[in-house]
Amino acid sequence: MSQDQSPATPQRLTPQSEDFSKWYGEVVQRAQLADHSGVRGCIVFRPYGYGIWEHMQRLLDRRIKATGHENAYFPLLIPESLLQKEAEHVEGFAPQVAWVTHGGNKELEERLAIRPTSEAIICSMYSKWIESYRDLPVLINQWANVLRWEMTTRPFLRTAEFLWQEGHTAHATAADCQAEVLRMLEVYRDFVETELAMPVYPGPKSDAEKFAGADMTYSIEALMKDGYALQAGTSHNLGQHFAKVFDITYQDEQGVRQHVWQTSWGVSTRLIGGVIMTHGDDHGLQLPPRIAPVQAVVVPIWRKPEDRGSVLAFIEKVKEALGDRVRLLVDDREQYSPGWKYYEHELRGVPVRLEVGPKDVEKSAVMSVRRLDRKKESIPLDQIATRLPALLEEVQADLFKAAQELRAANTSSATSIEDLVRHFVTEGKRGFVALPWTGDARLEAEIKERCAATLRCIPLDQSPFDGLAPAGGRVALFARAY
RNA sequence: CGGGGCGUGGCUCAGCCCGGUAGAGCACCUGGUUCGGGACCAGGGGGUCGGAGGUUCAAAUCCUCUCGCCCCGACCA
């Protein structure tokens, strides 16, 4: 460490303040989350990035099942005739659909769409399966990939092919249906806030922003560090539109034929992008412990060869003490110095680092360092099994708190469109702006036109905006969005 | 889809304008010394210049087409 002009120093990460997009791309690449595939808009999920998705899946799947849903799998290909049944739906997705036209060398009689979403194929099956009120509700989820021919793409945030889960349910009554829509919206809120430490505003969207073919779309809206909003999940009330065109009916208790009421809801690998932009900093990625493939990394340190054995032996004891309580990586690569590893694992967002050197072995302790603030704490070996998991939970909570504070600092209010224009255009600010809202579609269009900001949602919980709207009124949140 | 930029060892890039048969730094491999915030020395391997076609005695370099990536707009989870 004598010279600071070391030519070996790798390229620094572009700071967020300098160029947020560039920062994002560098983090994705250098943390080895994903790579470009050579196929337009399609990324490769590298093991570390896919590992994050696997933890998300596990934690969300648990919640989906706990609310009574079962997983199933429907085909990737959807016959054109099926896709075209629901007019609004087709119209919404038509520009983004990729088609299979040949089987081998033979041209198909009917083109097959690569699913942009699975309402059509699932509804066609529901019409076969549902006969009686006793068959309801049908509560099915599928984990799948979908393909949408997007104009511009960005890793995770908008890719042509992406991974998601899509829930599709059918109910006997409008009330049951609406209850399901709100239930899953709440599942998403809880999942995203608890596991991803990403605060969100849940609420309905305007007609202009709703899903193609839905009566009503609800979303959870998050705020990224650059002040742009991100739609982090959606829950749609499909009403009876699909039931009517796909002829999904049941006989009620009086023997009367009724159309079912349906919902669909989904979150995607876009959430990975959300995590990157919610928690990442100038040192790189920062993962909430709950979804981190590596929750703590052990970095062995030694000066003299004779220390090597005792350090490694001590690390074995640490591993043994922790068992499977913590997802631990021992970085015993000998070609890198400890300092190099610190940078590396900070870049990759590992929440906690455990330094183990001769001094620690002597004290029978490890030196923990939080990725978030580099706060150090020596943890005795006989306490590691309880202290480290607790420390990880503290980090999880602190990440959420930091994200909440950032959002609070970037949420403001307005009482007129002129306020919005001043905020987004004149002053060039970002973030959420709450505006009293009566549902005026023309005003919404004007705001979009003049501010490039869209109505993100009308928060279900209006309490943070008390007093802004006249008594009995509501506010809507506007933001520029990804 | 419109405007702009860019594809040269794994990465960042030089070479291209003024064609003559490919270079640097980092990374990688081997050996040794190192290791508490990106170590050092010595030796070594690797690219036919995104792809296709054309011009030419000769193409990374000129021309055409095409694919991919990045940025800015319009559309979308």
XYZ file of C-alpha atoms (C1' of nucleotides) in Angstrom:
559
model
C 0.000 0.000 0.000
C 2.867 2.359 -0.601
C 1.776 3.856 -3.884
C -1.680 5.044 -4.825
C -0.930 5.071 -8.524
C -1.077 1.317 -8.666
C -1.897 0.398 -12.249
C -3.462 -2.775 -10.939
C -6.392 -0.920 -9.424
C -9.436 -2.042 -11.374
C -11.790 0.417 -12.908
C -14.005 2.107 -10.350
C -17.736 1.889 -10.581
C -19.380 4.934 -12.139
C -20.970 6.855 -9.234
C -24.769 6.938 -9.176
C -24.784 10.713 -9.148
C -22.695 10.843 -12.293
C -24.745 8.520 -14.487
C -27.331 6.297 -12.841
C -28.015 4.196 -15.944
C -24.356 3.528 -16.451
C -23.993 2.639 -12.792
C -26.886 0.208 -13.117
C -25.443 -1.521 -16.155
C -22.036 -1.834 -14.568
C -23.488 -3.321 -11.392
C -25.465 -5.901 -13.365
C -22.369 -6.920 -15.296
C -19.721 -6.713 -12.632
C -21.742 -8.297 -9.846
C -22.328 -11.099 -12.350
C -26.084 -10.942 -12.118
C -26.772 -11.151 -15.823
C -25.166 -10.933 -19.215
C -26.354 -10.037 -22.687
C -27.227 -13.113 -24.698
C -26.882 -12.019 -28.295
C -30.624 -12.435 -28.743
C -32.388 -9.119 -28.849
C -33.677 -8.100 -25.450
C -32.961 -11.462 -23.860
C -30.524 -11.699 -20.988
C -28.773 -14.630 -19.404
C -29.464 -14.910 -15.712
C -26.092 -15.844 -14.270
C -26.049 -18.052 -11.174
C -25.781 -15.152 -8.740
C -28.665 -13.266 -10.355
C -30.737 -16.401 -10.713
C -29.976 -17.242 -7.094
C -31.638 -13.992 -6.048
C -34.671 -14.943 -8.115
C -34.776 -18.385 -6.496
C -34.960 -16.834 -3.062
C -37.684 -14.470 -4.219
C -39.587 -17.420 -5.648
C -39.276 -19.415 -2.479
C -40.463 -16.587 -0.246
C -43.335 -15.580 -2.499
C -44.410 -19.106 -3.397
C -44.809 -19.804 0.290
C -47.207 -16.868 0.590
C -49.126 -17.811 -2.541
C -49.698 -21.291 -1.203
C -50.541 -20.026 2.271
C -53.423 -18.109 0.730
C -54.830 -21.282 -0.794
C -53.376 -21.254 -4.288
C -51.854 -24.177 -6.155
C -49.201 -24.156 -8.847
C -49.819 -25.502 -12.340
C -48.219 -25.112 -15.722
C -49.797 -24.103 -19.022
C -48.236 -24.195 -22.513
C -45.858 -21.609 -23.905
C -47.741 -21.472 -27.212
C -51.191 -19.988 -27.653
C -53.236 -20.481 -30.843
C -53.983 -17.180 -32.544
C -57.716 -17.771 -32.436
C -57.611 -18.081 -28.669
C -55.560 -14.967 -28.160
C -57.923 -12.958 -30.317
C -61.073 -13.716 -28.392
C -60.806 -10.804 -26.016
C -60.611 -7.670 -28.157
C -59.120 -5.263 -25.659
C -56.606 -7.866 -24.582
C -55.356 -8.572 -28.131
C -55.248 -4.915 -28.968
C -53.118 -4.276 -25.913
C -50.638 -7.015 -26.641
C -50.689 -7.319 -30.448
C -47.614 -5.145 -31.058
C -45.590 -7.211 -28.617
C -46.405 -10.741 -29.658
C -43.888 -13.052 -31.320
C -45.339 -15.735 -33.564
C -44.442 -19.308 -34.386
C -45.360 -19.853 -38.021
C -43.590 -23.080 -38.885
C -43.319 -26.539 -37.416
C -40.103 -27.881 -38.856
C -40.295 -26.879 -42.503
C -44.043 -26.950 -42.695
C -46.045 -23.784 -42.383
C -48.674 -24.035 -39.659
C -52.340 -23.696 -40.532
C -52.784 -21.477 -37.511
C -50.055 -19.278 -36.110
C -49.094 -19.845 -32.512
C -48.301 -16.939 -30.256
C -45.489 -17.202 -27.768
C -47.358 -16.172 -24.631
C -47.031 -12.527 -23.645
C -49.217 -13.531 -20.667
C -51.430 -16.573 -20.210
C -54.998 -15.337 -19.704
C -56.193 -16.778 -23.019
C -54.867 -20.296 -22.664
C -55.799 -20.529 -19.012
C -59.308 -19.211 -19.570
C -59.831 -21.732 -22.353
C -59.098 -24.478 -19.861
C -61.190 -22.946 -17.108
C -64.198 -23.077 -19.392
C -63.748 -26.864 -19.512
C -63.074 -27.321 -15.844
C -65.694 -25.143 -14.213
C -69.296 -26.384 -14.121
C -70.687 -25.811 -10.660
C -70.500 -23.226 -7.912
C -68.902 -26.114 -6.014
C -65.888 -25.844 -8.370
C -65.249 -22.284 -7.246
C -63.064 -20.552 -6.465
C -60.328 -21.803 -8.770
C -57.040 -20.554 -7.372
C -54.098 -21.321 -9.657
C -50.661 -19.844 -10.029
C -47.965 -20.582 -12.547
C -44.250 -19.807 -12.565
C -43.267 -19.267 -16.153
C -41.456 -17.268 -18.769
C -43.248 -14.913 -21.128
C -42.139 -13.024 -24.204
C -42.998 -9.485 -25.206
C -41.347 -7.896 -28.210
C -40.263 -4.721 -26.464
C -38.874 -1.737 -28.307
C -36.178 -0.919 -25.844
C -34.925 -3.235 -23.158
C -32.828 -3.021 -20.011
C -31.555 -5.952 -17.965
C -34.239 -7.111 -15.505
C -36.321 -3.929 -15.789
C -37.602 -4.613 -19.239
C -36.447 -7.657 -21.132
C -38.175 -9.339 -24.048
C -38.286 -12.666 -22.275
C -38.800 -12.491 -18.544
C -39.618 -14.818 -15.695
C -42.600 -14.268 -13.476
C -45.459 -15.830 -11.674
C -48.993 -15.241 -12.855
C -51.949 -16.064 -10.683
C -55.288 -16.723 -12.373
C -58.384 -17.154 -10.277
C -62.104 -17.569 -10.878
C -64.836 -16.724 -8.385
C -68.568 -17.012 -8.018
C -69.220 -13.405 -7.113
C -67.866 -9.963 -7.827
C -67.273 -9.481 -4.128
C -65.178 -12.644 -3.810
C -63.252 -11.589 -6.880
C -62.489 -8.134 -5.561
C -61.472 -9.609 -2.201
C -58.974 -11.833 -4.019
C -57.558 -8.873 -5.955
C -56.913 -7.008 -2.719
C -55.675 -10.113 -0.897
C -52.955 -10.693 -3.489
C -52.063 -7.023 -3.608
C -51.467 -7.255 0.118
C -49.433 -10.446 -0.346
C -47.233 -8.537 -2.775
C -46.895 -5.565 -0.458
C -45.906 -7.798 2.416
C -43.510 -9.823 0.301
C -41.780 -6.836 -1.265
C -41.531 -4.814 1.942
C -40.589 -7.704 4.227
C -38.243 -9.682 2.013
C -36.932 -7.108 -0.448
C -36.940 -4.207 2.042
C -38.555 -2.098 -0.641
C -41.334 0.190 0.555
C -44.304 0.411 -1.806
C -47.557 2.266 -2.227
C -50.368 -0.170 -3.045
C -53.412 1.164 -4.814
C -55.635 1.167 -7.892
C -54.489 2.570 -11.201
C -56.408 4.843 -13.522
C -58.246 3.536 -16.580
C -55.448 4.819 -18.762
C -52.852 2.744 -16.935
C -54.787 -0.476 -16.394
C -54.053 -3.897 -17.868
C -55.459 -4.666 -21.321
C -58.735 -6.446 -20.677
C -59.078 -5.652 -16.986
C -61.878 -3.838 -15.185
C -59.433 -2.516 -12.706
C -55.705 -2.792 -12.071
C -54.042 -2.410 -8.690
C -50.308 -2.102 -8.315
C -47.593 -1.662 -5.785
C -45.355 1.269 -6.664
C -41.776 1.591 -5.472
C -39.339 4.469 -5.725
C -35.855 3.972 -7.095
C -32.792 5.885 -5.930
C -32.806 8.060 -9.028
C -36.334 9.209 -8.249
C -38.118 7.128 -10.855
C -41.071 5.000 -9.844
C -41.171 1.295 -10.555
C -44.335 -0.746 -10.851
C -43.293 -3.691 -8.731
C -46.354 -5.889 -9.025
C -49.916 -5.861 -10.314
C -53.203 -7.411 -9.310
C -56.031 -7.190 -11.834
C -59.752 -7.454 -11.444
C -60.755 -8.927 -14.795
C -64.466 -8.793 -14.037
C -66.396 -11.026 -16.432
C -64.733 -9.957 -19.676
C -62.776 -13.138 -20.130
C -65.521 -15.319 -18.678
C -67.896 -14.047 -21.345
C -65.606 -14.465 -24.344
C -64.201 -17.797 -23.187
C -67.576 -18.962 -21.953
C -66.569 -19.758 -18.410
C -69.824 -20.451 -16.594
C -71.119 -22.348 -13.595
C -74.508 -23.240 -12.221
C -75.266 -21.537 -8.960
C -77.185 -22.993 -6.048
C -80.468 -22.072 -7.739
C -79.411 -23.839 -10.926
C -78.883 -20.595 -12.787
C -76.004 -20.356 -15.236
C -73.587 -17.590 -14.268
C -70.331 -16.246 -15.624
C -67.402 -16.414 -13.234
C -65.503 -13.383 -11.986
C -61.757 -13.467 -12.499
C -58.478 -12.048 -11.310
C -54.911 -12.234 -12.483
C -51.809 -10.994 -10.733
C -48.065 -11.153 -11.231
C -44.596 -10.099 -10.254
C -41.536 -10.645 -12.376
C -37.765 -10.687 -12.479
C -38.133 -6.928 -12.808
C -38.045 -7.022 -9.011
C -34.342 -7.830 -9.228
C -33.854 -4.509 -11.004
C -35.919 -2.894 -8.275
C -33.692 -4.299 -5.566
C -30.582 -3.087 -7.371
C -31.930 0.440 -7.704
C -33.457 0.617 -4.241
C -30.459 -0.481 -2.199
C -27.399 -0.214 -4.427
C -24.817 2.482 -3.818
C -21.522 3.719 -5.213
C -19.795 0.576 -3.945
C -22.146 -1.595 -5.941
C -25.041 -3.892 -5.259
C -26.524 -4.212 -1.828
C -28.748 -7.190 -1.146
C -31.321 -7.510 1.598
C -30.191 -10.523 3.668
C -33.485 -12.373 3.169
C -32.830 -12.790 -0.551
C -29.035 -12.698 -0.635
C -27.551 -15.911 -2.078
C -24.582 -15.231 0.191
C -25.610 -13.631 3.468
C -22.159 -13.479 4.992
C -18.742 -13.955 3.463
C -15.760 -15.055 5.500
C -12.446 -13.489 4.507
C -9.449 -15.282 5.990
C -6.396 -13.183 6.762
C -2.880 -14.203 7.653
C 0.581 -12.726 7.605
C 2.789 -15.640 8.497
C 2.422 -19.077 6.922
C 1.948 -20.620 10.345
C -1.173 -18.459 10.856
C -2.834 -19.990 7.836
C -3.624 -23.289 9.510
C -5.016 -21.783 12.693
C -7.149 -19.255 10.805
C -8.633 -21.906 8.542
C -9.208 -24.246 11.462
C -11.005 -21.482 13.327
C -13.199 -20.794 10.292
C -14.225 -24.437 10.349
C -15.465 -23.914 13.880
C -17.417 -20.852 12.766
C -19.049 -22.837 9.982
C -19.903 -25.604 12.362
C -21.398 -23.217 14.903
C -23.586 -21.569 12.254
C -24.786 -24.741 10.619
C -27.520 -23.818 8.148
C -28.651 -20.714 10.015
C -26.780 -18.447 7.617
C -25.893 -18.781 3.950
C -22.150 -18.523 4.343
C -19.347 -18.330 1.794
C -15.772 -18.846 2.848
C -13.657 -16.957 0.336
C -10.438 -18.894 0.684
C -9.086 -18.042 -2.744
C -5.391 -17.554 -2.269
C -4.701 -15.477 -5.337
C -6.523 -12.448 -3.911
C -5.620 -10.276 -0.970
C -8.177 -9.550 1.754
C -8.578 -5.977 0.534
C -9.364 -7.181 -2.960
C -12.021 -9.477 -1.568
C -13.601 -6.659 0.447
C -14.185 -4.672 -2.726
C -15.391 -7.706 -4.593
C -18.021 -8.734 -2.066
C -19.199 -5.181 -1.530
C -19.676 -4.923 -5.278
C -21.685 -8.142 -5.159
C -23.807 -6.846 -2.306
C -23.047 -9.418 0.366
C -24.755 -7.976 3.484
C -22.150 -8.929 6.064
C -18.441 -9.686 5.893
C -16.658 -11.703 8.540
C -12.945 -11.024 8.846
C -10.960 -13.774 10.476
C -7.269 -13.146 11.149
C -4.731 -14.101 13.821
C -6.022 -11.370 16.148
C -9.548 -12.741 15.925
C -8.448 -16.330 16.393
C -6.598 -15.258 19.510
C -9.796 -13.706 20.888
C -11.877 -16.611 19.596
C -14.086 -14.162 17.718
C -14.826 -12.934 14.201
C -14.930 -9.314 13.119
C -18.224 -8.610 11.389
C -18.602 -5.659 9.025
C -21.967 -4.515 7.684
C -22.058 -3.781 3.955
C -24.548 -0.992 4.620
C -22.382 1.270 6.760
C -19.197 -0.722 7.380
C -20.091 -0.803 11.055
C -17.793 -3.295 12.782
C -18.598 -5.635 15.618
C -16.490 -8.417 17.038
C -18.619 -11.496 17.614
C -17.322 -14.226 19.950
C -17.455 -17.710 18.503
C -19.814 -18.913 21.202
C -22.330 -16.215 20.256
C -22.048 -16.351 16.489
C -24.952 -18.752 16.000
C -27.416 -16.296 17.505
C -25.702 -12.964 16.915
C -25.062 -13.269 13.186
C -28.668 -14.131 12.277
C -29.782 -11.240 14.467
C -27.280 -8.929 12.817
C -28.634 -9.917 9.409
C -32.153 -9.081 10.539
C -30.903 -5.705 11.756
C -29.392 -5.068 8.347
C -32.658 -6.086 6.705
C -34.548 -3.631 8.920
C -32.038 -0.840 8.388
C -32.192 -1.255 4.629
C -35.951 -0.926 4.752
C -35.694 2.109 6.985
C -33.170 3.764 4.674
C -35.427 3.112 1.686
C -38.404 4.534 3.554
C -36.461 7.654 4.419
C -35.353 8.091 0.845
C -38.937 7.756 -0.311
C -40.190 10.189 2.304
C -37.588 12.704 1.215
C -38.733 12.270 -2.377
C -42.466 12.396 -1.899
C -44.048 15.801 -2.104
C -47.465 17.225 -2.674
C -49.170 19.475 -5.169
C -52.535 21.112 -5.437
C -52.602 21.853 -9.137
C -51.202 20.750 -12.455
C -49.072 23.886 -12.430
C -47.393 22.602 -9.261
C -46.647 19.337 -11.056
C -45.198 21.084 -14.079
C -43.025 23.212 -11.826
C -41.832 20.125 -9.964
C -41.112 17.786 -12.887
C -40.254 20.229 -15.638
C -39.189 23.626 -14.319
C -37.270 22.325 -11.354
C -36.400 19.018 -12.997
C -37.231 17.056 -9.869
C -38.293 13.430 -9.605
C -39.990 11.358 -6.946
C -43.646 10.913 -6.087
C -45.967 13.865 -6.064
C -49.367 13.525 -4.421
C -52.197 15.455 -6.033
C -55.853 15.604 -4.975
C -57.660 13.447 -7.505
C -61.197 13.146 -8.738
C -60.533 10.800 -11.660
C -60.358 13.335 -14.472
C -58.932 11.396 -17.438
C -58.319 14.541 -19.476
C -56.288 16.101 -16.712
C -54.320 12.861 -16.416
C -53.503 12.971 -20.118
C -52.467 16.592 -19.848
C -50.146 15.785 -16.970
C -48.569 12.977 -18.935
C -48.123 15.294 -21.895
C -46.669 18.209 -19.969
C -44.695 16.425 -17.215
C -43.900 13.009 -18.714
C -45.235 11.815 -15.386
C -47.945 9.201 -15.057
C -50.503 8.369 -12.452
C -48.829 5.557 -10.560
C -51.687 4.696 -8.242
C -54.254 6.082 -5.869
C -52.815 4.875 -2.542
C -55.172 2.653 -0.581
C -53.733 4.155 2.560
C -54.330 7.867 2.279
C -53.159 8.693 5.774
C -49.687 9.931 4.747
C -51.464 12.592 2.657
C -53.985 13.781 5.228
C -55.330 17.213 4.620
C -54.159 17.469 1.024
C -57.424 16.430 -0.558
C -60.698 18.042 0.483
C -62.699 16.080 3.040
C -63.845 12.787 1.567
C -61.495 13.194 -1.399
C -58.424 11.230 -2.356
C -54.954 11.892 -3.687
C -53.184 10.166 -6.567
C -49.445 9.705 -6.858
C -47.660 10.927 -9.953
C -44.107 10.124 -10.969
C -41.873 9.498 -13.882
C -41.592 5.775 -14.137
C -39.518 2.960 -15.572
C -40.198 2.434 -34.409
C -37.467 7.548 -35.376
C -32.584 10.297 -34.123
C -27.451 9.556 -32.507
C -23.247 6.444 -31.100
C -20.612 1.787 -30.994
C -19.008 -3.576 -32.157
C -10.889 -5.150 -32.641
C -8.089 -11.483 -27.181
C -12.326 -12.098 -21.023
C -12.667 -6.344 -20.041
C -11.488 -1.073 -21.459
C -9.648 0.724 -25.706
C -5.654 2.305 -29.765
C -5.149 1.215 -35.008
C -9.536 2.834 -39.600
C -9.521 9.293 -42.217
C -4.116 8.420 -45.718
C -5.754 -0.361 -47.401
C 0.114 -3.746 -46.968
C -1.941 -8.879 -43.237
C -3.070 -6.710 -35.284
C -1.281 -3.600 -30.459
C -1.597 -1.567 -25.117
C -3.341 -1.751 -20.068
C -6.068 -4.768 -17.010
C -7.743 -9.891 -16.548
C -6.007 -15.114 -17.198
C -2.064 -19.386 -16.606
C 2.858 -21.114 -14.152
C 6.601 -20.361 -10.288
C 8.112 -17.520 -6.137
C 7.523 -13.743 -2.470
C 2.897 -11.561 -0.290
C -1.991 -11.105 2.500
C -6.078 -6.464 8.652
C -9.076 -1.948 2.332
C -8.053 -3.493 -4.792
C 0.313 -6.749 -3.573
C 4.915 -7.627 -6.422
C 8.644 -10.046 -9.564
C 9.724 -13.367 -13.521
C 7.926 -16.339 -17.346
C 3.622 -17.688 -20.527
C -1.143 -18.568 -23.380
C -4.944 -16.271 -26.051
C -7.833 -12.347 -31.106
C -8.420 -12.686 -38.180
C -10.904 -7.472 -36.116
C -19.840 -8.840 -34.875
C -21.728 -11.532 -39.548
C -22.473 -11.820 -44.985
C -21.408 -9.896 -49.632
C -18.584 -6.473 -52.741
C -14.191 -3.340 -54.535
C -8.791 -4.500 -54.743
C -2.745 -7.816 -56.246
C -3.954 -6.900 -51.002
C -9.404 -5.080 -46.329
C -9.775 -4.313 -39.111
C -9.206 -0.095 -42.535
C -13.249 1.538 -48.491
C -18.698 0.245 -50.165
C -23.563 -2.464 -49.395
C -26.629 -5.336 -46.482
C -27.417 -7.589 -41.816
C -27.175 -8.821 -36.430
C -26.253 -7.073 -31.576
C -25.321 -3.326 -27.798
C -25.622 1.789 -25.625
C -27.957 6.835 -25.300
C -32.314 10.202 -26.456
C -37.626 10.210 -27.805
C -42.668 7.586 -28.838
C -44.889 2.314 -26.627
C -44.793 -1.209 -22.519
C -44.404 -5.150 -16.268
